[in-house]
Amino acid sequence: FGPYCFSHLEAIAGQRLLIIGGGDNALENACLAQEQGARVVVAARSAFHAQARFMEKMQATSDCGLHA
């Protein structure tokens, strides 16, 4: 994690990725991963509270699952 975690995003292309959390950071990272070709599942312990722009972007793709 940290600023260097985004330096090699191309390495996750074609990978399956699980992100835990329902806020902006979780959904923004899910969007970044999905843009690189990863299949992403985002799990949250309660309702998602990320910005609408992140939610809409993730819901618009078939390579992402959102589970609350």
Tab-separated table of C-alpha atoms in Angstrom:
chain	number	residue	atom	x	y	z
A	1	PHE	CA	0.000	0.000	0.000
A	2	GLY	CA	1.034	3.621	-0.031
A	3	PRO	CA	1.997	5.768	-3.008
A	4	TYR	CA	3.968	2.944	-4.654
A	5	CYS	CA	1.052	0.525	-4.809
A	6	PHE	CA	-0.052	2.098	-8.094
A	7	SER	CA	3.311	1.948	-9.842
A	8	HIS	CA	2.741	-1.495	-11.423
A	9	LEU	CA	-0.999	-1.685	-12.021
A	10	GLU	CA	-0.483	-3.427	-15.364
A	11	ALA	CA	0.638	-6.506	-13.397
A	12	ILE	CA	-2.956	-7.145	-12.258
A	13	ALA	CA	-4.356	-7.460	-15.782
A	14	GLY	CA	-6.362	-10.667	-16.014
A	15	GLN	CA	-6.144	-11.289	-12.260
A	16	ARG	CA	-8.990	-11.698	-9.790
A	17	LEU	CA	-8.944	-9.092	-7.035
A	18	LEU	CA	-10.921	-8.825	-3.790
A	19	ILE	CA	-11.203	-5.384	-2.210
A	20	ILE	CA	-12.685	-5.003	1.264
A	21	GLY	CA	-14.502	-1.761	2.042
A	22	GLY	CA	-17.393	0.323	0.829
A	23	GLY	CA	-16.001	3.850	0.755
A	24	ASP	CA	-14.303	6.068	-1.776
A	25	ASN	CA	-10.849	4.501	-1.429
A	26	ALA	CA	-12.129	0.977	-1.985
A	27	LEU	CA	-14.229	1.879	-5.010
A	28	GLU	CA	-11.619	4.168	-6.555
A	29	ASN	CA	-9.028	1.390	-6.288
A	30	ALA	CA	-11.535	-1.055	-7.759
A	31	CYS	CA	-12.047	1.286	-10.707
A	32	LEU	CA	-8.289	1.564	-11.257
A	33	ALA	CA	-7.874	-2.200	-11.130
A	34	GLN	CA	-10.810	-2.829	-13.443
A	35	GLU	CA	-9.395	-0.337	-15.962
A	36	GLN	CA	-6.219	-2.445	-16.032
A	37	GLY	CA	-8.184	-5.582	-16.864
A	38	ALA	CA	-8.609	-7.150	-13.423
A	39	ARG	CA	-11.801	-8.930	-12.418
A	40	VAL	CA	-12.807	-7.153	-9.209
A	41	VAL	CA	-15.089	-8.073	-6.318
A	42	VAL	CA	-15.716	-5.412	-3.668
A	43	ALA	CA	-17.118	-6.588	-0.329
A	44	ALA	CA	-18.405	-4.270	2.399
A	45	ARG	CA	-19.771	-5.113	5.828
A	46	SER	CA	-22.661	-2.669	5.384
A	47	ALA	CA	-24.127	-0.452	2.690
A	48	PHE	CA	-21.720	1.179	0.257
A	49	HIS	CA	-21.124	4.866	0.933
A	50	ALA	CA	-18.729	5.736	-1.892
A	51	GLN	CA	-19.329	8.654	-4.212
A	52	ALA	CA	-21.946	8.039	-6.880
A	53	ARG	CA	-19.369	8.385	-9.677
A	54	PHE	CA	-17.414	5.390	-8.348
A	55	MET	CA	-20.533	3.308	-7.749
A	56	GLU	CA	-21.900	4.014	-11.211
A	57	LYS	CA	-18.603	3.192	-12.882
A	58	MET	CA	-18.319	-0.145	-11.096
A	59	GLN	CA	-21.952	-1.089	-11.685
A	60	ALA	CA	-21.558	-0.386	-15.404
A	61	THR	CA	-19.018	-3.168	-15.939
A	62	SER	CA	-19.513	-6.908	-16.053
A	63	ASP	CA	-16.057	-7.603	-14.543
A	64	CYS	CA	-17.006	-6.274	-11.115
A	65	GLY	CA	-19.142	-7.546	-8.280
A	66	LEU	CA	-20.370	-5.398	-5.402
A	67	HIS	CA	-21.430	-7.245	-2.259
A	68	ALA	CA	-22.690	-5.591	0.921
